[in-house]
CSV table of C-alpha atoms in Angstrom, one decimal:
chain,number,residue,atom,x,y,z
A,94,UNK,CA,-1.5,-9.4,20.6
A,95,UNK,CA,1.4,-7.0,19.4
A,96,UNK,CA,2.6,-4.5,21.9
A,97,UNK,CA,3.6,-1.4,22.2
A,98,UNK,CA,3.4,1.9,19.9
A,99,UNK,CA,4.2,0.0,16.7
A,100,UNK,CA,1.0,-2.3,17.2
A,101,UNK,CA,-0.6,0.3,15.7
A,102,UNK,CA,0.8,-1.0,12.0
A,103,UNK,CA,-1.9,-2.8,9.8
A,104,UNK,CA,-1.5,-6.7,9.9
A,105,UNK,CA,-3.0,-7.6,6.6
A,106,UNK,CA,-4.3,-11.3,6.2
A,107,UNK,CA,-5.9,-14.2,4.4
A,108,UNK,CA,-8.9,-14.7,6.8
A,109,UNK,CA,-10.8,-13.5,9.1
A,110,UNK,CA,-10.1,-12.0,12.5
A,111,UNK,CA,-12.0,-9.2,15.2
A,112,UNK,CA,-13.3,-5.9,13.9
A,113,UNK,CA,-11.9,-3.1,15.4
A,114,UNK,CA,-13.8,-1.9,18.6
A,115,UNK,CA,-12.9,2.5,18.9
A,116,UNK,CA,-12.9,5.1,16.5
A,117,UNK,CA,-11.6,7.6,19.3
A,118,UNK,CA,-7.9,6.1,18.6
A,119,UNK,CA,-7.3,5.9,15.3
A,120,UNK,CA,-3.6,3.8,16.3
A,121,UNK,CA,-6.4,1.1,17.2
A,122,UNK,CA,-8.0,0.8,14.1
A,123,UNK,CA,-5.0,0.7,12.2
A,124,UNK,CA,-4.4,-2.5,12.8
A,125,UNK,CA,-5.9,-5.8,11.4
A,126,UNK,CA,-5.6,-9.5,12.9
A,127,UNK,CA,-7.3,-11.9,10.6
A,128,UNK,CA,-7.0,-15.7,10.3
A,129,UNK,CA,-8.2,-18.1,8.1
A,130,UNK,CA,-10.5,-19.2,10.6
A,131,UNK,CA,-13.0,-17.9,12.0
A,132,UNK,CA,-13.2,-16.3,15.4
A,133,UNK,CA,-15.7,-14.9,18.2
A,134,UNK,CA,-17.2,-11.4,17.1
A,135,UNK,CA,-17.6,-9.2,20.1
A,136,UNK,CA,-20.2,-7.2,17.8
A,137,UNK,CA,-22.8,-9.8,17.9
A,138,UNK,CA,-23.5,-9.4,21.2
A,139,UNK,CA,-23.4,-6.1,20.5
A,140,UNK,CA,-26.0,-5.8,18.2
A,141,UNK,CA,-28.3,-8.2,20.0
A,142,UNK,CA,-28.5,-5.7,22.4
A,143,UNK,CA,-29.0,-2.6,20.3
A,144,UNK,CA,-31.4,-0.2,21.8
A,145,UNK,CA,-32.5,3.7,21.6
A,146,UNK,CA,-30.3,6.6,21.4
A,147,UNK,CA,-30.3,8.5,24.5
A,148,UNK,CA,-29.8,12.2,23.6
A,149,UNK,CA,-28.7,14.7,26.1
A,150,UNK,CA,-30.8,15.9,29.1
A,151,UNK,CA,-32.2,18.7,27.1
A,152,UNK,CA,-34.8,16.4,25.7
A,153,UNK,CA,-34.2,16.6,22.4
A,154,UNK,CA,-35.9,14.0,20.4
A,155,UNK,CA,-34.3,14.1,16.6
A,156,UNK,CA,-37.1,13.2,13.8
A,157,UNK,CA,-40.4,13.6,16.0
A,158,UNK,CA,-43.2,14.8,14.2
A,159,UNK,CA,-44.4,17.3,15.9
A,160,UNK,CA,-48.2,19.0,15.8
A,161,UNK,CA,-47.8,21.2,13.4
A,162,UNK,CA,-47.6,18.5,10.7
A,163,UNK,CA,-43.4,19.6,10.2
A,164,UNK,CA,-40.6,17.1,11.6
A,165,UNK,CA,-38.4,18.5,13.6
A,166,UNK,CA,-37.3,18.2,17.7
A,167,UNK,CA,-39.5,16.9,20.6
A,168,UNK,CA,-39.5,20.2,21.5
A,169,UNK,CA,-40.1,22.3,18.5
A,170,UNK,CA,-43.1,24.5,17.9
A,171,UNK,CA,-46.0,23.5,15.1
A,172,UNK,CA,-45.8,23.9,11.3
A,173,UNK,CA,-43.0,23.9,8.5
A,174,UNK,CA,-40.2,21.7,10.7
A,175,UNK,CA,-39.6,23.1,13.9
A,176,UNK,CA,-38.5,26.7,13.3
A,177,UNK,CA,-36.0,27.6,15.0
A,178,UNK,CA,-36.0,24.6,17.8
A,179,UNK,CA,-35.5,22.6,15.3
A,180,UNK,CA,-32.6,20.1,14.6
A,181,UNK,CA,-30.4,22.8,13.2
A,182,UNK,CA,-31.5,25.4,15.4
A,183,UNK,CA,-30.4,23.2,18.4
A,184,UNK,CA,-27.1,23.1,17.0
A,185,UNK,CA,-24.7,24.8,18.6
A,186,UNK,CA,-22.9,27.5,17.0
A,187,UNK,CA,-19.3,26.0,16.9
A,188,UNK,CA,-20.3,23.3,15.3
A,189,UNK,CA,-22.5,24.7,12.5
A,190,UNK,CA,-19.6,26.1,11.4
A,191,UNK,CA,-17.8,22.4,11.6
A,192,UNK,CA,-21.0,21.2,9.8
A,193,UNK,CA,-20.8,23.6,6.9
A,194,UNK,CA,-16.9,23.7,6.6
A,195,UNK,CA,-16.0,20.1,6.5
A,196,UNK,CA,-17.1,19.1,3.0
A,197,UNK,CA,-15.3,21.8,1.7
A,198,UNK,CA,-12.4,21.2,3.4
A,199,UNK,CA,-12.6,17.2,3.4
A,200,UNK,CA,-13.2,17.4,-0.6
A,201,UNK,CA,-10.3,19.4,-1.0
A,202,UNK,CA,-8.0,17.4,0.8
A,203,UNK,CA,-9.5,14.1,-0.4
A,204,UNK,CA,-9.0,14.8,-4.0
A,205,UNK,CA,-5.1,16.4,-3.7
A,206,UNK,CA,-4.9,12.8,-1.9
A,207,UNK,CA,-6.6,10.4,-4.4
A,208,UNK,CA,-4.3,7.6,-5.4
A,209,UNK,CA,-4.7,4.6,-8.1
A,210,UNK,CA,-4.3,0.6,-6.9
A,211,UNK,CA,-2.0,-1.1,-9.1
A,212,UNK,CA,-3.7,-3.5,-11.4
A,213,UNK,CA,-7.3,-3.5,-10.4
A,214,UNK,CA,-7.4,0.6,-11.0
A,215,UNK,CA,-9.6,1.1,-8.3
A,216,UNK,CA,-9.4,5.2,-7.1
A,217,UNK,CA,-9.2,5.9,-3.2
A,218,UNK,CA,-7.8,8.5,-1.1
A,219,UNK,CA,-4.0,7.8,0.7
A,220,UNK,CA,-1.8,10.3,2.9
A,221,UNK,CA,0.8,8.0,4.2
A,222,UNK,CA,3.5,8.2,2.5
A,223,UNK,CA,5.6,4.8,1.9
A,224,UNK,CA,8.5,5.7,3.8
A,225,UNK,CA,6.0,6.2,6.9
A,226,UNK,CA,4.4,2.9,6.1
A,227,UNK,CA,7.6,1.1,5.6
A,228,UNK,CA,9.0,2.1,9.0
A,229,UNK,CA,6.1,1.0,10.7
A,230,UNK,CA,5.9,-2.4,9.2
A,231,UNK,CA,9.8,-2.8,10.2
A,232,UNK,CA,9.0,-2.2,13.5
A,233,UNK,CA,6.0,-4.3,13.9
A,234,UNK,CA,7.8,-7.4,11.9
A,235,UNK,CA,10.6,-6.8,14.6
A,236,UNK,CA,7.5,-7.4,17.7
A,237,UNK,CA,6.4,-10.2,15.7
A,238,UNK,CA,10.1,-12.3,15.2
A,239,UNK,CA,10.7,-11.6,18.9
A,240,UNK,CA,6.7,-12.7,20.2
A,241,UNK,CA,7.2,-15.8,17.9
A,242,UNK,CA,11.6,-16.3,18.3
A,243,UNK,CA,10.8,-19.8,19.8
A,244,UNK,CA,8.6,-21.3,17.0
A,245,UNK,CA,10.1,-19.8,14.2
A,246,UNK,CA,11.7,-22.7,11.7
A,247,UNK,CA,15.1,-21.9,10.3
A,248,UNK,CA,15.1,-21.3,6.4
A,249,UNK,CA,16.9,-24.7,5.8
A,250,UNK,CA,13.2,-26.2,6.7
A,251,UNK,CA,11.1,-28.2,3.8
A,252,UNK,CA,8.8,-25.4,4.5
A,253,UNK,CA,10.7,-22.5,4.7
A,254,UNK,CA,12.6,-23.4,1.6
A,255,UNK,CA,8.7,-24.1,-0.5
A,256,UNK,CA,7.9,-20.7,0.7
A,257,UNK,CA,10.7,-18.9,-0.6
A,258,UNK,CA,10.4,-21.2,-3.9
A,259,UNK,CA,6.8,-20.3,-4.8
A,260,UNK,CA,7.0,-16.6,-3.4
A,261,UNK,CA,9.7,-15.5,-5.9
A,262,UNK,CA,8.1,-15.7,-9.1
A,263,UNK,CA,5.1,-14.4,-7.7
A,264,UNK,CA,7.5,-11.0,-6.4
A,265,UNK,CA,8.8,-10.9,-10.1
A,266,UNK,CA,5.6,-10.6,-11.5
A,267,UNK,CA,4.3,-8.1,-8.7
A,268,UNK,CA,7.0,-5.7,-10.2
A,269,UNK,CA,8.2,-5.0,-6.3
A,270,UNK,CA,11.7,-7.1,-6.8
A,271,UNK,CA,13.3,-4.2,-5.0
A,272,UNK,CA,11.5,-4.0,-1.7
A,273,UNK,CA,13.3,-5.8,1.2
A,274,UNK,CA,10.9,-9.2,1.2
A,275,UNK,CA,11.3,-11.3,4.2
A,276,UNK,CA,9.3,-14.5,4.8
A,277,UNK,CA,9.0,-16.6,7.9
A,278,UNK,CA,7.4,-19.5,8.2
A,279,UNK,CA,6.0,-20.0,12.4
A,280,UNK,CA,5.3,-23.6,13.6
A,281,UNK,CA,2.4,-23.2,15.3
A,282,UNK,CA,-1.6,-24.9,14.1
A,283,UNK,CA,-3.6,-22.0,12.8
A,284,UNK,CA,-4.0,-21.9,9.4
A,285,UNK,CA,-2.8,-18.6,8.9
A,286,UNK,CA,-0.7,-16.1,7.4
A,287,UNK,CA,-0.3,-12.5,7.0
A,288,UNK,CA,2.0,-9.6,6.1
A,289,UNK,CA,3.1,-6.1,7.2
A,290,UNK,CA,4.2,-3.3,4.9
A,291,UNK,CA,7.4,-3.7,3.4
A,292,UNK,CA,7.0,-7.1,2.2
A,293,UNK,CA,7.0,-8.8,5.4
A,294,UNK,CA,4.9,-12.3,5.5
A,295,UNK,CA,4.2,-14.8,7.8
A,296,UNK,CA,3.1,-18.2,7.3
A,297,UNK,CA,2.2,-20.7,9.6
A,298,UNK,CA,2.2,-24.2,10.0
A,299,UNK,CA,-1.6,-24.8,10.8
A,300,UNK,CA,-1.9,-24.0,6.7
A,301,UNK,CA,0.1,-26.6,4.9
A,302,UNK,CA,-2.2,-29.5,5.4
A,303,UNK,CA,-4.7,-27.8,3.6
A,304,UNK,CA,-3.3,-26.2,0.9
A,305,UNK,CA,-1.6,-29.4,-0.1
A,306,UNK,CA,-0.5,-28.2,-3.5
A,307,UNK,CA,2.3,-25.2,-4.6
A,308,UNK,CA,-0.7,-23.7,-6.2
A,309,UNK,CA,-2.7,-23.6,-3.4
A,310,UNK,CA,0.4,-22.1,-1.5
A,311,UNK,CA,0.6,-19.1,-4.2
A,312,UNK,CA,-2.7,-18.4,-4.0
A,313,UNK,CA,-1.9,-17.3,-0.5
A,314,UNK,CA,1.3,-16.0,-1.1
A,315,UNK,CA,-0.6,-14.0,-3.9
A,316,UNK,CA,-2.8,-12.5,-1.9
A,317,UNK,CA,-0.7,-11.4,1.2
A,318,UNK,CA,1.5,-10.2,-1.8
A,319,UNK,CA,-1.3,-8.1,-3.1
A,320,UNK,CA,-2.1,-6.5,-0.2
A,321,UNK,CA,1.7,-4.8,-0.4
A,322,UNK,CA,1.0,-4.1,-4.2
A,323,UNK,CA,-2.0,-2.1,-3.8
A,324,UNK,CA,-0.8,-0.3,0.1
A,325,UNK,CA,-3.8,-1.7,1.7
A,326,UNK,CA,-2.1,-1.2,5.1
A,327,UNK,CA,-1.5,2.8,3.8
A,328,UNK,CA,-5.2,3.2,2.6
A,329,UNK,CA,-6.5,1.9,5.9
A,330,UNK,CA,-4.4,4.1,7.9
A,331,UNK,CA,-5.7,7.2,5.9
A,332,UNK,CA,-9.6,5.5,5.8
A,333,UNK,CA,-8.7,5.6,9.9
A,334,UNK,CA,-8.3,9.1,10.2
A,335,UNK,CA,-11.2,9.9,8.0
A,336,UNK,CA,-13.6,7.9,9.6
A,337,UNK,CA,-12.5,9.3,12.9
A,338,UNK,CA,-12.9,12.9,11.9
A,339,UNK,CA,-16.2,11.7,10.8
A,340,UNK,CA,-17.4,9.7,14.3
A,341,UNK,CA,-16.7,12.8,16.4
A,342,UNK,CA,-18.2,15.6,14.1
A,343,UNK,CA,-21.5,13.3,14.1
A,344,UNK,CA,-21.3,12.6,18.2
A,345,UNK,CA,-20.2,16.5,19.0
A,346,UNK,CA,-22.8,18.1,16.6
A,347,UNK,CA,-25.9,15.7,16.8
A,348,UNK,CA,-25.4,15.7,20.8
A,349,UNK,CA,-25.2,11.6,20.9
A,350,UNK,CA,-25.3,10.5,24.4
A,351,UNK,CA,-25.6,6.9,23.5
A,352,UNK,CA,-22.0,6.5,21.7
A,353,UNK,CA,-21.3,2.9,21.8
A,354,UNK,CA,-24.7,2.7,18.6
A,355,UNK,CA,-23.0,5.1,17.0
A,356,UNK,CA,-19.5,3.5,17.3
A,357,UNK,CA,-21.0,0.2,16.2
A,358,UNK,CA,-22.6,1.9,13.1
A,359,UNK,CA,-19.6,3.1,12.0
A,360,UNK,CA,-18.0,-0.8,12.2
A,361,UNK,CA,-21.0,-2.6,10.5
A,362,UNK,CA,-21.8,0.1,8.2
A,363,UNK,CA,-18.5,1.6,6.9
A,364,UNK,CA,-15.4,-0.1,8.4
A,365,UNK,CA,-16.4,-3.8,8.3
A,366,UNK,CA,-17.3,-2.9,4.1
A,367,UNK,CA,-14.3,-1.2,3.6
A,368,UNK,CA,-12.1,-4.1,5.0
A,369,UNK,CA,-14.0,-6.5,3.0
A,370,UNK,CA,-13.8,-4.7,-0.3
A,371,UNK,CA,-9.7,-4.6,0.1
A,372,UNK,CA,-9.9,-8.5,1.0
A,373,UNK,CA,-11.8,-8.9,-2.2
A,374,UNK,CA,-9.6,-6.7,-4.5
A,375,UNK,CA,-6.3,-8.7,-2.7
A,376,UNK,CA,-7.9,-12.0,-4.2
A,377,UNK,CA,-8.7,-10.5,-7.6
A,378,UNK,CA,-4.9,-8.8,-7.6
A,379,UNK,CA,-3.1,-12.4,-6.3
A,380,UNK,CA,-5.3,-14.3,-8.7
A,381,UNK,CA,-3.9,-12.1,-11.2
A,382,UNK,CA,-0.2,-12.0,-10.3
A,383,UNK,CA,-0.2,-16.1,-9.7
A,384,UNK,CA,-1.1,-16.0,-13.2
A,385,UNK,CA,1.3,-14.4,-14.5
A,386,UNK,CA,3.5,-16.4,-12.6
A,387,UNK,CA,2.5,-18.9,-14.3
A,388,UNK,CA,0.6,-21.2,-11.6
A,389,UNK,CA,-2.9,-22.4,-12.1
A,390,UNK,CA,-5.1,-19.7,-11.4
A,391,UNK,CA,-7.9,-22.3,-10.6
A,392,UNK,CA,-6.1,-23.5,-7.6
A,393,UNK,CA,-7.3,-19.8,-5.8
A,394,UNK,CA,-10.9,-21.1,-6.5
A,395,UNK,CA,-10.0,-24.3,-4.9
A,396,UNK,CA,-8.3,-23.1,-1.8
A,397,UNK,CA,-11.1,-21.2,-0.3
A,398,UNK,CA,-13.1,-24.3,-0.9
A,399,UNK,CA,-10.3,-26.1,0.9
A,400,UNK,CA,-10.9,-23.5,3.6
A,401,UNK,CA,-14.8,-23.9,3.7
A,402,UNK,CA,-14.6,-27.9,3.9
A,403,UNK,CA,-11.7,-27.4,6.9
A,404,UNK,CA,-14.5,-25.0,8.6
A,405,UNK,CA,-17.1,-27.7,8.3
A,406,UNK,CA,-14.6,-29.8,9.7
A,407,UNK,CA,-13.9,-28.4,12.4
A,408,UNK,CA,-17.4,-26.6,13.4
A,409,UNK,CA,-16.4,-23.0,12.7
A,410,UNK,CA,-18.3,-22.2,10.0
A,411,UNK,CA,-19.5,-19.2,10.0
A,412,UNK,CA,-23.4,-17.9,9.3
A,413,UNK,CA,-24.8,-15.2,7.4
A,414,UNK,CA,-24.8,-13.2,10.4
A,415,UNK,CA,-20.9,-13.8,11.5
A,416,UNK,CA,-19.4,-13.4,7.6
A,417,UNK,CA,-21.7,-9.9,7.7
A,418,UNK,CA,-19.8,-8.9,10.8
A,419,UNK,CA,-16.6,-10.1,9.4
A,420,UNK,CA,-13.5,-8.1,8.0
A,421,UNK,CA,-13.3,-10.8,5.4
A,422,UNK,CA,-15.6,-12.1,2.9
A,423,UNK,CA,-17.2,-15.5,3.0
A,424,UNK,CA,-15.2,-18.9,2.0
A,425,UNK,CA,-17.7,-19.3,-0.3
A,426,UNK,CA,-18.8,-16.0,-1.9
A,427,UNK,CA,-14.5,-15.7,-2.1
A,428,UNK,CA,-14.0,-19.1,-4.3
A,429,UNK,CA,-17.7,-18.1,-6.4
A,430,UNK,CA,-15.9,-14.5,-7.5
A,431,UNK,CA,-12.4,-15.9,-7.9
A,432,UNK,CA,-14.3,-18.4,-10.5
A,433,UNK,CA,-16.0,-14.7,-12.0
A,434,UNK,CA,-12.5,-13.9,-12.9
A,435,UNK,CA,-11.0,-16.8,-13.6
A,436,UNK,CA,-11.1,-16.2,-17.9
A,437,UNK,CA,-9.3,-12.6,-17.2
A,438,UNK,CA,-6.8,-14.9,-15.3
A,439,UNK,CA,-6.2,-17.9,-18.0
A,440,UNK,CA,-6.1,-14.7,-20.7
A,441,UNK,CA,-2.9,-13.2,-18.7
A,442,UNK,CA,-1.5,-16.5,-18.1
A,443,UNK,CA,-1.5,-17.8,-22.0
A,444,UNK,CA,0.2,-14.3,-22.3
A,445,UNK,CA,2.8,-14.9,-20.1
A,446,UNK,CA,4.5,-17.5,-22.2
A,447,UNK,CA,3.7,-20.1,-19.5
A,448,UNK,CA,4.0,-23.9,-20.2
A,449,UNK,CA,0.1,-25.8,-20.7
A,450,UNK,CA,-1.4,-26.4,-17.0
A,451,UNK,CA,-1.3,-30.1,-18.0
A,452,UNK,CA,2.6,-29.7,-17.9
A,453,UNK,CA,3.0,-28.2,-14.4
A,454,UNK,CA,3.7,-30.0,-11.6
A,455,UNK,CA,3.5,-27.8,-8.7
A,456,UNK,CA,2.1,-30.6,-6.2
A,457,UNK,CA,4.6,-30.9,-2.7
A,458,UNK,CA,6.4,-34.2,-2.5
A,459,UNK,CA,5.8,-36.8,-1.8
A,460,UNK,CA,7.5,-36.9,1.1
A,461,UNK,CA,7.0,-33.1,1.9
A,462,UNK,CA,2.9,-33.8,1.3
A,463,UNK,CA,3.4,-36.9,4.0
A,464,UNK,CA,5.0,-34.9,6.7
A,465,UNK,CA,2.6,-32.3,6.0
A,466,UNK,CA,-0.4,-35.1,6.8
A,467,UNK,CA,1.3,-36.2,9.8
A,468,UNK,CA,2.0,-32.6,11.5
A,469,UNK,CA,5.7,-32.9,11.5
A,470,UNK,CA,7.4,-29.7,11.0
A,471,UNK,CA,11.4,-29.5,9.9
């Protein structure tokens, strides 16, 4: 795990990783640690041991019918809703006045914040400003060289090198040529990669055996790159704050005494989504840009598929349950929509004057594709 006060910087990555756990701290969910492959999710257990809410000892019992036919508190008098015991009346004071100002306010300052992702067009709210985004993400990439120094390989290696190679058309077509990009490629078995803000991506060893092909590599390399192109990292920072704002207006007004249900309702309900939805638009943006690259667009399909067969393989794939609870989409739900877009992604590649798929070899080495077999890292 990253320390220190820059861990609080979104890690952005291909796969899937462990939802975040407090809304009280918005640093904490800031920050995202996904793999490719799957991984224990503390909310199971969680939610297999869901149970009432326990409301203060003023025995207040939201949504009781009482005997006047009306719905209101456990304590409220008959007819129409409660009268004045009822949910609102049991309100304090201070926070009606929370209650009734927020939408105002929140509206206000969510549209003089609304933003537009590149390429997909998608509308959201953003107040983090790049510069604030960028320094982060330098500070975080720093943690990261210095927790990984030992197992970094130097850029003269096979890998390093392919990287670099298949990343630079990819940044050309992204339209970010200017930003400081900085790839590093970490000898270690996950089958992984990520990036920070600022163009900072790591790769690790674990993934070469299974993307096997230059394609295959720039449908990851696509998709971390998306994530920069649309300021994922930005938008979950500012989604932070909101849904923060939100968890502690619902816990202080409705008198929750039971706020563990309502933090996990907030994860499965709106966080867990929202994380999903940005993983989704990052492959339908990479799919896009690898295109335009000029690499075979079909190779994003076939990656994921590479990714379910290695889960099979090695017993981690997920159920319905675990890909619900994840912050990334299914393996196979991922390849089915990539295959949804795939005539959007041949139309932009025949319009980007690229040679006919038939004509490019992107495939490793031979030698590169043997040492890849046999776990041999330069």
């Amino acid at each position: 795990m990253l320390r220190g006060v820059y861990a609080s910087c979104v890690r952005v990555a291909c796969g899937r990783g462990v939802p975040l756990t407090s809304y009280s701290n918005i640093a904490r969910t800031m920050m995202f640690r996904r793999g490719m492959s799957g991984g224990s999710n503390p909310l199971k257990k969680q939610l297999q041991n869901v149970g009432k809410v326990v409301f203060r000892d003023s025995g207040y019992q939201p949504f009781k019918k009482n005997q006047g036919g009306g719905w209101g508190s456990g304590n409220s008098g008959g007819g129409g809703g409660g009268g004045g015991n009822g949910w609102w009346g049991r309100v304090p004071n201070r926070y009606k006045l929370i209650l009734v100002g927020m939408p105002v306010v929140g509206g206000g300052y969510y549209l003089t914040h609304l933003d537009t992702v590149p390429i997909s067009g998608r509308r959201r709210m953003i107040d983090v400003s790049p510069e604030t985004e960028k320094v982060m993400g330098e500070h975080a990439w720093q943690e990261i060289k210095e927790q990984y120094k030992a197992h970094i390989l130097p850029a003269s290696s096979t890998y390093s090198q392919m990287v670099r190679r298949v990343a630079g058309p990819l940044i050309e077509a992204s339209g970010l040529k200017d930003l400081d990009w900085e790839f590093i490629v970490v000898e270690e078995p996950q089958a992984n990669a990520f990036v920070l803000p600022g163009g900072k991506v790591c790769v690790f060893t674990g993934i070469f055996p299974i993307v096997e092909t230059e394609d295959n590599l720039s449908a990851v390399l696509a998709h971390e790159i998306a994530h920069v192109v649309a300021r994922h990292s930005a938008e979950n920072m500012s989604f932070a704050r909101v849904l923060t704002i939100v968890y502690w207006t619902l816990r202080l007004t409705l008198q929750i005494d039971a706020p563990w249900l309502l933090n996990l309702f907030m994860q499965v309900g709106v966080q867990l989504p929202f994380n999903r939805r940005c993983e989704s638009e990052a492959d339908h943006i990479g799919l896009l840009l690898m295109s335009k690259a000029c690499y075979n667009p079909e190779a994003a399909a076939n990656l994921w598929e590479k990714f379910h067969e290695h889960e099979g393989k090695t017993e981690k794939r997920g159920s319905s349950v675990s890909q619900f609870l994840s912050t990334h989409p299914g393996h196979e739900s991922r390849a089915k929509q990539i295959r949804a877009w795939m005539p959007e992604a041949k139309t932009i590649r025949s319009a980007s004057s690229c040679p006919p798929l038939e004509e490019v070899d992107s495939f490793f080495t031979k030698a590169a594709r043997a040492q890849a077999k046999r776990g041999f890292f330069s």
